[in-house]
Coordinates of C-alpha atoms in Angstrom, one line a residue:
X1 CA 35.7 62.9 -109.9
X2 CA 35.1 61.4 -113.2
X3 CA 38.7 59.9 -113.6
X4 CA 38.3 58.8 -110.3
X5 CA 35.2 56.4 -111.1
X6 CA 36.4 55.9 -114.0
X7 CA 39.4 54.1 -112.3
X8 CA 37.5 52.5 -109.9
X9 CA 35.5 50.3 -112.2
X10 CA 38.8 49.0 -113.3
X11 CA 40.1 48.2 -110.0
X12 CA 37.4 47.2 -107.7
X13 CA 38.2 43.8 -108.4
X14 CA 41.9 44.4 -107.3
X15 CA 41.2 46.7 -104.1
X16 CA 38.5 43.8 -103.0
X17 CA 41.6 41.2 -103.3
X18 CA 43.7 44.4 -101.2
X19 CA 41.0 44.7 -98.8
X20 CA 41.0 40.8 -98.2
X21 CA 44.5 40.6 -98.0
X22 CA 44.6 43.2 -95.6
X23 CA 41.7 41.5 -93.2
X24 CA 43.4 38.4 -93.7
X25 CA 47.1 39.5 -92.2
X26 CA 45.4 41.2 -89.5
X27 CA 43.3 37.8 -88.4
X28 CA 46.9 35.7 -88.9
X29 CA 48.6 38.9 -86.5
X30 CA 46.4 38.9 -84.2
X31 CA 45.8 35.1 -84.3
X32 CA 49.7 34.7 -82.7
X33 CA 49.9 37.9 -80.8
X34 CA 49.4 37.6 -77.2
X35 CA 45.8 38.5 -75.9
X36 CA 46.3 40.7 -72.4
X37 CA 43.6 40.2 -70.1
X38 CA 43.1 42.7 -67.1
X39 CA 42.0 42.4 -63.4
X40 CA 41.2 44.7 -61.3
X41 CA 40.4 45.2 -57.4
X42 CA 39.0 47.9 -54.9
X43 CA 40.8 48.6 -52.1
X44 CA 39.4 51.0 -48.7
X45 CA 42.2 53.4 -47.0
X46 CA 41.6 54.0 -43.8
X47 CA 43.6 56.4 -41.4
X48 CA 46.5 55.5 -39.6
X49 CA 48.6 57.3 -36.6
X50 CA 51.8 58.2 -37.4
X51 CA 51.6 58.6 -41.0
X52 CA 51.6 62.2 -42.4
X53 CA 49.8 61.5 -45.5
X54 CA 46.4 60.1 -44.3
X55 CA 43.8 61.0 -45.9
X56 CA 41.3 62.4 -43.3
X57 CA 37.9 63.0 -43.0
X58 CA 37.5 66.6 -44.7
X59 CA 37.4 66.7 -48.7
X60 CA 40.1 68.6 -48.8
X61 CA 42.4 65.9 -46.9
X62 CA 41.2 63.3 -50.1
X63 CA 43.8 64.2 -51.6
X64 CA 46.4 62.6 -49.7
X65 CA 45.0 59.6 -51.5
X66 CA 46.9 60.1 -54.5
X67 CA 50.2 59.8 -52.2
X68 CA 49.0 56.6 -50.9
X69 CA 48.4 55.5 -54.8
X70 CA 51.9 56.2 -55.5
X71 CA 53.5 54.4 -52.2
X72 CA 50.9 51.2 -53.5
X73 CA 53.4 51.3 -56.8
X74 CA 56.9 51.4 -55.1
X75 CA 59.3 49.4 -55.7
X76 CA 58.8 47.8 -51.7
X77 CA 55.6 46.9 -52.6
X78 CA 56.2 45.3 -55.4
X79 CA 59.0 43.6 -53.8
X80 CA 56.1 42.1 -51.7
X81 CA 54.3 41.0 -54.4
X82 CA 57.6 39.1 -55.9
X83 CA 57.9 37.6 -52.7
X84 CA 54.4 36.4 -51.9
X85 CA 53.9 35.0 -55.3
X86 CA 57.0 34.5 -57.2
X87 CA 55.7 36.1 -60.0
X88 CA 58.6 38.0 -61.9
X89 CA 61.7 39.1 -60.8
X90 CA 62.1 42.5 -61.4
X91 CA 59.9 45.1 -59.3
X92 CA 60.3 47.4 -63.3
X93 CA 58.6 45.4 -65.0
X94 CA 56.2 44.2 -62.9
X95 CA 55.4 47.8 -61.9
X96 CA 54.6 48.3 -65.7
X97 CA 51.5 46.0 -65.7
X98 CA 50.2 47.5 -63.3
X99 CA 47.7 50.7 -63.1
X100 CA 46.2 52.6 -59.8
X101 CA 43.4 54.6 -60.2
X102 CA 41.9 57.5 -57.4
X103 CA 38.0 57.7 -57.7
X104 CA 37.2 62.0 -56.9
X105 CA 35.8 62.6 -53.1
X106 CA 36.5 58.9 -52.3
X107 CA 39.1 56.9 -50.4
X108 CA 38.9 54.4 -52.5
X109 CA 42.2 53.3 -54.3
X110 CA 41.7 51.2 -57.8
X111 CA 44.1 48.9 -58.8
X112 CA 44.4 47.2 -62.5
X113 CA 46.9 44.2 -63.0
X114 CA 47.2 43.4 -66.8
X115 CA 48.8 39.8 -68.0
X116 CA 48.8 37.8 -70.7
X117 CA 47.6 35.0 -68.3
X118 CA 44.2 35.6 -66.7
X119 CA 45.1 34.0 -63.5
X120 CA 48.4 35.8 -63.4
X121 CA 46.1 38.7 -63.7
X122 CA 43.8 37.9 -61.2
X123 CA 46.9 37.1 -58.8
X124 CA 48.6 40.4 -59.1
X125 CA 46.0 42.5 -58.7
X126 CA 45.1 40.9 -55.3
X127 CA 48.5 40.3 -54.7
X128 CA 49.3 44.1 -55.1
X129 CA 46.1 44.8 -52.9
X130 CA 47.4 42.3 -49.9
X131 CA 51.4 43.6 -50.5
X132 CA 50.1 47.2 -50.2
X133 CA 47.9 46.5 -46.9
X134 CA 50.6 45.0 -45.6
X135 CA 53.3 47.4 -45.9
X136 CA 51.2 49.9 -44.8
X137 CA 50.3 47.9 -41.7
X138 CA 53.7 47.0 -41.3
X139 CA 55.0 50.4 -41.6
X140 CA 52.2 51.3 -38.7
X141 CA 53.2 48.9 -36.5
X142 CA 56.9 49.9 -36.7
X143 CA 55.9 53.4 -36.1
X144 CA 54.0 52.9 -32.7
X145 CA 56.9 50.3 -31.9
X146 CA 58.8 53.1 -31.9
X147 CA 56.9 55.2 -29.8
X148 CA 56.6 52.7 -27.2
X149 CA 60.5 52.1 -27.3
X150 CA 60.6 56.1 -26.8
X151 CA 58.3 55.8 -23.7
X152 CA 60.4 53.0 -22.5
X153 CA 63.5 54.8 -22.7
X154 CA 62.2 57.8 -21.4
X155 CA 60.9 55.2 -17.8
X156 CA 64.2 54.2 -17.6
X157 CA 65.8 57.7 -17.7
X158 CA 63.1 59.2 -15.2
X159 CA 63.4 56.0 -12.5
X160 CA 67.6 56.2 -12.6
X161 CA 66.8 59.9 -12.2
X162 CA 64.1 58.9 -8.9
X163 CA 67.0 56.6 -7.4
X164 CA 69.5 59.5 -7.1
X165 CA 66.5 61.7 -5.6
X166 CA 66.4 59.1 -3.3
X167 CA 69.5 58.7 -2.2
X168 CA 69.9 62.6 -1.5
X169 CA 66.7 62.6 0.6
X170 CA 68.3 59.6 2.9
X171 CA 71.5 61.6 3.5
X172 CA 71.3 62.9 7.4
X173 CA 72.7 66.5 7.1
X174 CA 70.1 68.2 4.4
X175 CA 68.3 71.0 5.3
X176 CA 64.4 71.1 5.2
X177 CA 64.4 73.1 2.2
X178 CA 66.4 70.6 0.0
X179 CA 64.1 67.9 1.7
X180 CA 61.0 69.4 0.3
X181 CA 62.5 70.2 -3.0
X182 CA 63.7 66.3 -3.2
X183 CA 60.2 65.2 -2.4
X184 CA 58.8 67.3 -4.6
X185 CA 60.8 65.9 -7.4
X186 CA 60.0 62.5 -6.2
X187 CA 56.7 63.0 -6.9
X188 CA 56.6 64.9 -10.4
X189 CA 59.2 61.8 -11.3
X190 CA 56.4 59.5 -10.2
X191 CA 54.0 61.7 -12.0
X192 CA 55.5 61.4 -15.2
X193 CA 56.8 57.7 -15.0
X194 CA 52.6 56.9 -14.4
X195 CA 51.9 59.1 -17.2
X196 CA 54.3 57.2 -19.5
X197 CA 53.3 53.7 -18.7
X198 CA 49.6 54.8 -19.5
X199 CA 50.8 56.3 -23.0
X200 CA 52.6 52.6 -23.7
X201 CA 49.7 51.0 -22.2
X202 CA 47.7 52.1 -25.0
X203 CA 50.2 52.2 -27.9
X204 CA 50.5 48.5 -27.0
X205 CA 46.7 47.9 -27.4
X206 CA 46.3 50.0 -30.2
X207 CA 44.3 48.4 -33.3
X208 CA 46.3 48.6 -36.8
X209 CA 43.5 48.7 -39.4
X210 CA 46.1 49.3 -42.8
X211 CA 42.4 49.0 -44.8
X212 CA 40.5 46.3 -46.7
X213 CA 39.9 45.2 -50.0
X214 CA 36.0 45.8 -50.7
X215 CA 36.0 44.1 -54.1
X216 CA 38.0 40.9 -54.6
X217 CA 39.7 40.9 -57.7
X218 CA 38.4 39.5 -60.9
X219 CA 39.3 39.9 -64.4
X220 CA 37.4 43.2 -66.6
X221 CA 34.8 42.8 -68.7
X222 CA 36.1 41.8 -72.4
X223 CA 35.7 44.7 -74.8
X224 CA 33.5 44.8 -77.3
X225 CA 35.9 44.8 -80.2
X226 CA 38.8 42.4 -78.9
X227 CA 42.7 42.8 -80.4
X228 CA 41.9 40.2 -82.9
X229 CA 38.8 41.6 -84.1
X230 CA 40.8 45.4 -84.2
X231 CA 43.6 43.9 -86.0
X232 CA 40.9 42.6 -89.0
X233 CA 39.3 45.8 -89.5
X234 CA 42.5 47.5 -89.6
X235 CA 43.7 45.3 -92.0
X236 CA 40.5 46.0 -94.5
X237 CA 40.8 49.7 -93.8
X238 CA 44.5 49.3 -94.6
X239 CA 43.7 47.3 -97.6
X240 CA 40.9 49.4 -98.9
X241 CA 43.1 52.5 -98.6
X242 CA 46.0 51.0 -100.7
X243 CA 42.8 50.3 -103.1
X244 CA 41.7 53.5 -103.5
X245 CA 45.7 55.5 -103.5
X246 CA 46.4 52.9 -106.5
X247 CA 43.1 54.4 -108.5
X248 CA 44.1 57.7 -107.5
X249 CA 47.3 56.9 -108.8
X250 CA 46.1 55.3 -112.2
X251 CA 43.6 58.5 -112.2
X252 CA 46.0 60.9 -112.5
X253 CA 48.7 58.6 -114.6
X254 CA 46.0 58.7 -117.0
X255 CA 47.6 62.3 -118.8
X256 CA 45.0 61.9 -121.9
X257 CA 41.5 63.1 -122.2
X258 CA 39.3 60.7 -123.8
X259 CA 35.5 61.4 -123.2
X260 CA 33.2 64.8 -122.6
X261 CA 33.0 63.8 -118.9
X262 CA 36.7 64.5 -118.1
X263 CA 36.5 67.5 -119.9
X264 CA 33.4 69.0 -117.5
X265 CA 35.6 67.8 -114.1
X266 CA 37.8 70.4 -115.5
X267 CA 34.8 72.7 -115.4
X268 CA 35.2 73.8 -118.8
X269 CA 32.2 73.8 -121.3
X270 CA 32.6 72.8 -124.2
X271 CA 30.9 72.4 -127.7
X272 CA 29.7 69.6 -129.6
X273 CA 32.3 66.2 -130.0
X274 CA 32.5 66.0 -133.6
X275 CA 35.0 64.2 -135.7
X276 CA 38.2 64.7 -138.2
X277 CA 35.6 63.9 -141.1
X278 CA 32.8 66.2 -140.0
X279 CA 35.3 69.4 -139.4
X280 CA 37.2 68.8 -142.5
X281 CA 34.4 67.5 -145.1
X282 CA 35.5 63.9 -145.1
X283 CA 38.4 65.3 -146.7
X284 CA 40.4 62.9 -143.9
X285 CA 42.4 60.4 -145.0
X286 CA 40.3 56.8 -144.2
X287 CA 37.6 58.8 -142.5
X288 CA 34.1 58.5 -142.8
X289 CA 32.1 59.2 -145.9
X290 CA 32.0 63.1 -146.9
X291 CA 29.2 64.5 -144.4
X292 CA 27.2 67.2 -146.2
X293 CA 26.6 70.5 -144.6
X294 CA 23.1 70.0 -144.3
X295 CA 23.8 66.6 -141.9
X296 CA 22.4 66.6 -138.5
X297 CA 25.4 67.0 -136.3
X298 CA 26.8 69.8 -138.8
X299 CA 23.8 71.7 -138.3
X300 CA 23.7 71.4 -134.4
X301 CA 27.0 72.6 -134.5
X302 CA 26.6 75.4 -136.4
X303 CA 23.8 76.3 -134.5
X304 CA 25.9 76.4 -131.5
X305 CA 28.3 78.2 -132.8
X306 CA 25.7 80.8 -134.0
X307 CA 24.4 80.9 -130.1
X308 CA 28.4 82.4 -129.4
X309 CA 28.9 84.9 -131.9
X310 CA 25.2 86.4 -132.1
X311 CA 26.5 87.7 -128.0
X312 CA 28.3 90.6 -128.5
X313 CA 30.8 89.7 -126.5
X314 CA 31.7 86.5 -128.2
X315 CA 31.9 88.3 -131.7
X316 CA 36.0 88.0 -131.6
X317 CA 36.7 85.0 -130.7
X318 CA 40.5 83.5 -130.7
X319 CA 40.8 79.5 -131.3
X320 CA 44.1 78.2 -130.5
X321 CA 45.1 74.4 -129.5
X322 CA 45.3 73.0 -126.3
X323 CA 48.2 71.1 -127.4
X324 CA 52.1 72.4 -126.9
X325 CA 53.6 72.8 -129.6
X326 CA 51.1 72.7 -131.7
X327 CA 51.6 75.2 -134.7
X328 CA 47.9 75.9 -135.6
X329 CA 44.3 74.5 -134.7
X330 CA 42.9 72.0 -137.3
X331 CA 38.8 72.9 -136.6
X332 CA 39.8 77.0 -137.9
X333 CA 38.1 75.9 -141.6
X334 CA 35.5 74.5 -140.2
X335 CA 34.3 76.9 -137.8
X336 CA 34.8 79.8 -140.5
X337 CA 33.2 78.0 -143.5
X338 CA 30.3 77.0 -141.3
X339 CA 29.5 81.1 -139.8
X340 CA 29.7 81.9 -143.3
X341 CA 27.5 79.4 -144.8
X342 CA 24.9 80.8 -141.9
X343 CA 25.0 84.4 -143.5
X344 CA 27.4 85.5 -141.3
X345 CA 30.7 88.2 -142.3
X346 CA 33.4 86.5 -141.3
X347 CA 37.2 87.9 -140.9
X348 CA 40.2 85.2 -140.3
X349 CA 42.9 86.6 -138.8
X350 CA 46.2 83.9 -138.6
X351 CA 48.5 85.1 -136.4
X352 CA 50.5 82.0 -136.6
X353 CA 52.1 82.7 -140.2
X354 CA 50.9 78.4 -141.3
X355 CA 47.4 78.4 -141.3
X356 CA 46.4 80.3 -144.5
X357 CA 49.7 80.7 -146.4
X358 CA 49.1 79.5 -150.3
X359 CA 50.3 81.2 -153.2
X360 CA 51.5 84.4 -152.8
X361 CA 49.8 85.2 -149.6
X362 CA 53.3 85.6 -147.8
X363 CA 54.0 88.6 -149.9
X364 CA 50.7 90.4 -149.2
X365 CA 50.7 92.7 -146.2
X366 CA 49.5 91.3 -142.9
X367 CA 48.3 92.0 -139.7
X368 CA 51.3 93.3 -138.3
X369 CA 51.4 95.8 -140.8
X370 CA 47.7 97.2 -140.4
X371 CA 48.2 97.7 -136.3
X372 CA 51.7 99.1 -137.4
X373 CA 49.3 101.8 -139.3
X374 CA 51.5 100.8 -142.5
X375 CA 48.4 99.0 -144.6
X376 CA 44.7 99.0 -144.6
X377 CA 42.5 96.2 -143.7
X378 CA 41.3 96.5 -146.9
X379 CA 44.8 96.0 -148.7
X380 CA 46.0 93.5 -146.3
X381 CA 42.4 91.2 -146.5
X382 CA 41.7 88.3 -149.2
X383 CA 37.9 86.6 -149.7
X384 CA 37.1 84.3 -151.3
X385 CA 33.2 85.3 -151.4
X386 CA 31.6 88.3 -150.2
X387 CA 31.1 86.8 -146.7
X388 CA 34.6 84.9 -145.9
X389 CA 37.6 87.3 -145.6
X390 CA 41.2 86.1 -144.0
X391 CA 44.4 88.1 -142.9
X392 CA 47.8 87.0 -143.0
X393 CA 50.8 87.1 -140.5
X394 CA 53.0 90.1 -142.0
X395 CA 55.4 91.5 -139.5
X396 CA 52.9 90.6 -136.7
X397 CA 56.4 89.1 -134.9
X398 CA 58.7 91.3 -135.1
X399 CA 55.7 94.2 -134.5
X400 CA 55.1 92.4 -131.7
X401 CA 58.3 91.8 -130.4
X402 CA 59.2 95.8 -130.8
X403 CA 56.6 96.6 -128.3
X404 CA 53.1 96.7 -130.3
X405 CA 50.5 97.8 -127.7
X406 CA 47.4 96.1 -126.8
X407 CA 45.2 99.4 -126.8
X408 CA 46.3 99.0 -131.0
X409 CA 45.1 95.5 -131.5
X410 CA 41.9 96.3 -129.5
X411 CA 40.9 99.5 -130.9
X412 CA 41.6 97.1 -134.6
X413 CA 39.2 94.1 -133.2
X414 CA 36.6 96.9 -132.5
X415 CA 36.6 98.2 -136.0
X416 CA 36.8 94.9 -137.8
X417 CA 33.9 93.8 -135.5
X418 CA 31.4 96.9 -136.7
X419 CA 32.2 95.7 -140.2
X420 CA 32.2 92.0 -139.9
X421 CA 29.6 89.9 -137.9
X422 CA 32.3 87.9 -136.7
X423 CA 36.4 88.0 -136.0
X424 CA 38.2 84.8 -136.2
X425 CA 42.1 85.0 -134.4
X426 CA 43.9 82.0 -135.3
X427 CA 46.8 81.4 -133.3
X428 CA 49.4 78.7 -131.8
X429 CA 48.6 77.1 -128.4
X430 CA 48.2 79.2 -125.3
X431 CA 52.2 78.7 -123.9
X432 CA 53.2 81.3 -126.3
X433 CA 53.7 84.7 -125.1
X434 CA 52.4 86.1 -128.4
X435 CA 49.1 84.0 -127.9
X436 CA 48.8 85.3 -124.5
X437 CA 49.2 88.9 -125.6
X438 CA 46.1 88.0 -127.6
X439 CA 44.2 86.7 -125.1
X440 CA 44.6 89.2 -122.9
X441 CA 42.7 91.8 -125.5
X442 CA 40.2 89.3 -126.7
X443 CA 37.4 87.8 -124.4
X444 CA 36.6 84.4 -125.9
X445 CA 38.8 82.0 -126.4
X446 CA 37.6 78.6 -128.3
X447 CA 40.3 75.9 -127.7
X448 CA 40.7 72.7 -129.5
X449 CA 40.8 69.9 -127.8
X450 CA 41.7 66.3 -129.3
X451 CA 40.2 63.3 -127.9
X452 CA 42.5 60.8 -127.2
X453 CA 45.5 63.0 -127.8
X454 CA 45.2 66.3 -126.0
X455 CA 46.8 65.8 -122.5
X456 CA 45.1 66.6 -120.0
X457 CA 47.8 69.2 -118.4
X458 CA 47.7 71.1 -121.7
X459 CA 44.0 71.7 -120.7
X460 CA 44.5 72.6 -117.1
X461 CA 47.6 75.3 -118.7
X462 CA 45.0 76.7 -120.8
X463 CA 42.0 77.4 -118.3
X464 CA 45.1 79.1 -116.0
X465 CA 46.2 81.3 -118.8
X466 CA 42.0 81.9 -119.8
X467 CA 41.6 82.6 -115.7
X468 CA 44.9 84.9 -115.0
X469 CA 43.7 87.2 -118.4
X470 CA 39.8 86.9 -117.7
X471 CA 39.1 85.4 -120.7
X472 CA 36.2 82.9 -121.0
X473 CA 37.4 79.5 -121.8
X474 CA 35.0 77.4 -124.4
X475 CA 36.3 73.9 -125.7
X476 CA 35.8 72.3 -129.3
X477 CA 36.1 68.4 -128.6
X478 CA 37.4 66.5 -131.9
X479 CA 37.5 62.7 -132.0
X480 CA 39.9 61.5 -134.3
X481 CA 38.9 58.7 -137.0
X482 CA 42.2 57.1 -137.4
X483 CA 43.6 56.6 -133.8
X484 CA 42.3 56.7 -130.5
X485 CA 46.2 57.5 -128.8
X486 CA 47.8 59.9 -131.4
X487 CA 47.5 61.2 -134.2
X488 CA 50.5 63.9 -135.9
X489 CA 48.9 67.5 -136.9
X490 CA 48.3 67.9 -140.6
X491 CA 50.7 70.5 -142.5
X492 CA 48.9 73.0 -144.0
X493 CA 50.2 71.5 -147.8
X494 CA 47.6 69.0 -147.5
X495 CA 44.6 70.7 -148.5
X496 CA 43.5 72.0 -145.4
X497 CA 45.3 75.2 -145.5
X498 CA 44.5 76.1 -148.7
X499 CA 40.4 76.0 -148.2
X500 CA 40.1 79.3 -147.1
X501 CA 42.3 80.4 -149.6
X502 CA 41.1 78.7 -152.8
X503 CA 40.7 81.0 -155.3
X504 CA 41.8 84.2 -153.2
X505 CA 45.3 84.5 -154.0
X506 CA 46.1 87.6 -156.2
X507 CA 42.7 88.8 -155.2
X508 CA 42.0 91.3 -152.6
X509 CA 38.7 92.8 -151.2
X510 CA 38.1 96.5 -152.3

């Protein structure tokens, strides 16, 4: 979150001029693009004879509506339509523009025309309204014309059929039985032949009613945000977004930590920011003036480090460098020298075979040899003052490397911490296996962490290794004097290395 505002004070400015941008395109799209308009109009189905599908008067014949929606966009009606007011040519695409809506428990049909031209629209909604009214009237009309053909037909076949009666019931030599039997036929032909002409009596005056339109078509309401307006606030959205992917972007390009507050978005805590001058004595080269140990900042520091190591569980602690690659932390003097200028018995143990080598250290046994069982603490340890004690390397490697158990090195720490007040481990950064060994036996680690150097994934690699061995994580922030961007790690032949040592070599604690 804090590299995220961080990025956005830099580049408001630019996503404002994005978000513009964006508004603006959408105003110029939308200026050009064609604006549809909509009509719509209300049409009343009523029933008609002959047609299978009318809807009727029960609810559940309602739904026949929904055929009669379907028939309104055919391709005859639309063919109507084309016909009545040359608008288009293709019953398709003029189908496509228009919508048909069924109201629930109704018999009410809606129809929606949508144009580019408001009169177009307005004329092809009514136009499908009329087309559809029609071709159901004329598809009524042609039914009962039917029928009354039928009827017609059926006359004609019954009054040939009355003419031959006849003409058997004036032959001379038929019996009285065939002559009631003719008559009798005469009659139900008559019968029948009335019957008829009353049936196409009435299928002649029978009243089409197709339906009606009961609201005239007109064109919708406009909506409250119209294409043009859409297109805008699209276009800022669209703008604002690119705005805020290119600070994520610069946010995460950003690969060096340089302030406290990107540190805590990593949630890890860390101590006081001090600088190359204050951990080393001013001994840096074009650093401030030599700090004494009595200066403010020194003594805050000291005091929190006091606060870590007076909790049991802190009194081992393992400092290591966030950085890969890095050989040995630079802030191991400092952090030693100032536990034992508070009283404190302190044992350094380098692990990393650079930190504390001077003289003939190298040839002193080390700390692989004392969790080998092959040396003492005693013969492998060098002081320089009854409170400050250090431990080479030895054969730590190649112990290591042959399998030496973590159960050893943490029944050692246990030991060394009833007899000092406080264990130092100083080891390379966290990506070594060897380093993780150690963490995974001690419960504090205290990485360094260099402003303006350090990258920020080195950090992240160190709070997974710290999380995966449930080790507490602590941070010692370091602001170097020289250079904001980079700055090389000293070798331990400049004077740094040999501070724990001075005076030691030779010299062992009995």
């Amino acid at each position: 979150m804090t590299l995220f505002k961080s990025a956005s004070r830099k580049m408001w400015v630019v996503t404002a001029i994005l978000a513009l941008l964006g508004a603006s395109l959408g105003f110029a799209v939308g200026h050009t693009a064609p604006r549809a308009q909509t009509a719509s109009t209300v049409i009343l189905v009523t029933p008609l004879d002959g047609n299978a599908f009318y809807p009727g008067t029960r609810g559940e014949q309602l739904v026949n509506l929904t055929t009669e929606a379907q028939v309104l966009k055919s391709d005859k009606v639309a063919a109507k339509v084309i016909e009545s007011t040359e608008q288009g040519s293709d019953p398709v695409s003029l189908l496509r523009q228009l919508t048909t809506t069924v109201p629930p428990n109704t018999q009410l049909i809606e129809i929606a025309f949508e144009s580019n031209d408001p009169d177009a629209a307005v004329l092809g909604a009514q136009a499908f309204a009329d087309a559809f009214l029609e071709f159901r009237s004329d598809q009524a009309a042609s039914h009962l014309e039917g029928q009354i053909i039928g009827i017609r037909e059926e006359i004609e076949k019954l009054t040939a059929n009355m003419g031959e009666l006849s003409e058997q019931l004036g032959k001379p030599n038929i019996t009285a039985f065939e002559r009631t039997t003719l008559e009798a036929q005469l009659n139900a032909g008559a019968s029948q032949i009335a019957s008829l002409g009353a049936r196409e009596s009435t299928l002649a005056t029978t009243r089409i009613d197709p339906g009606q339109v009961v609201t005239a078509a007109s064109l919708d309401r406009a909506a409250l945000l119209s294409l043009r307006e859409l297109l805008v606030f699209a276009g800022l959205l669209a703008g604002l977004g690119l705005g805020m992917l290119i600070m994520v972007f610069m946010a995460r390009s950003n690969k060096v930590l340089r302030g406290v507050e990107e540190l805590k978005s990593f949630g890890v805590n860390a101590l006081r920011v001090l600088n190359e001058a204050e951990l080393s004595g001013g001994e840096a080269k074009g650093s401030i003036p030599t700090l004494t140990r009595n200066s403010p900042k020194i003594t805050q520091f000291r005091s929190e480090l006091l606060g870590m190591v007076q909790n049991s569980n802190r009194r081992v602690l393992l400092i290591a460098s966030a950085d890969d690659g890095c050989d040995f932390p630079l802030s191991y003097n400092a952090v030693a020298d100032m536990l034992a200028s508070a009283g404190l018995k302190v044992l350094v143990i380098d692990t990393t075979g650079k930190a504390v080598e001077s003289g003939n250290t190298a040839k002193l046994p080390g700390i692989g040899e004392v969790l080998a069982g092959q040396s003492t603490l005693a013969e492998a340890s060098q002081s320089s003052n009854q409170l400050l004690c250090l431990i080479g390397q030895g054969e730590l490697i190649k112990r290591y490397e042959n399998g030496l158990s973590s159960e050893r090195l943490n029944e050692f720490l246990i030991s060394a911490g009833k007899e000092f007040d406080a264990v130092l481990v100083i080891a390379s950064d966290l990506n070594l296996s060897i380093t993780q060994w150690l963490v995974s036996v001690i419960p504090t680690v205290l990485v360094e962490v260099e402003l303006g150097t350090t990258k920020r994934k080195d950090v992240r690699a160190a709070q997974n290794v710290c999380v995966s061995l449930a080790a507490e994580l602590r941070a010692l922030l370091i602001r170097p004097v020289n250079s904001p961007q980079t700055r090389h790690r000293p070798r331990p032949d400049n004077g740094r290395a040999e501070h724990l040592s001075t005076g030691v070599s030779g010299s062992k604690t009995t």
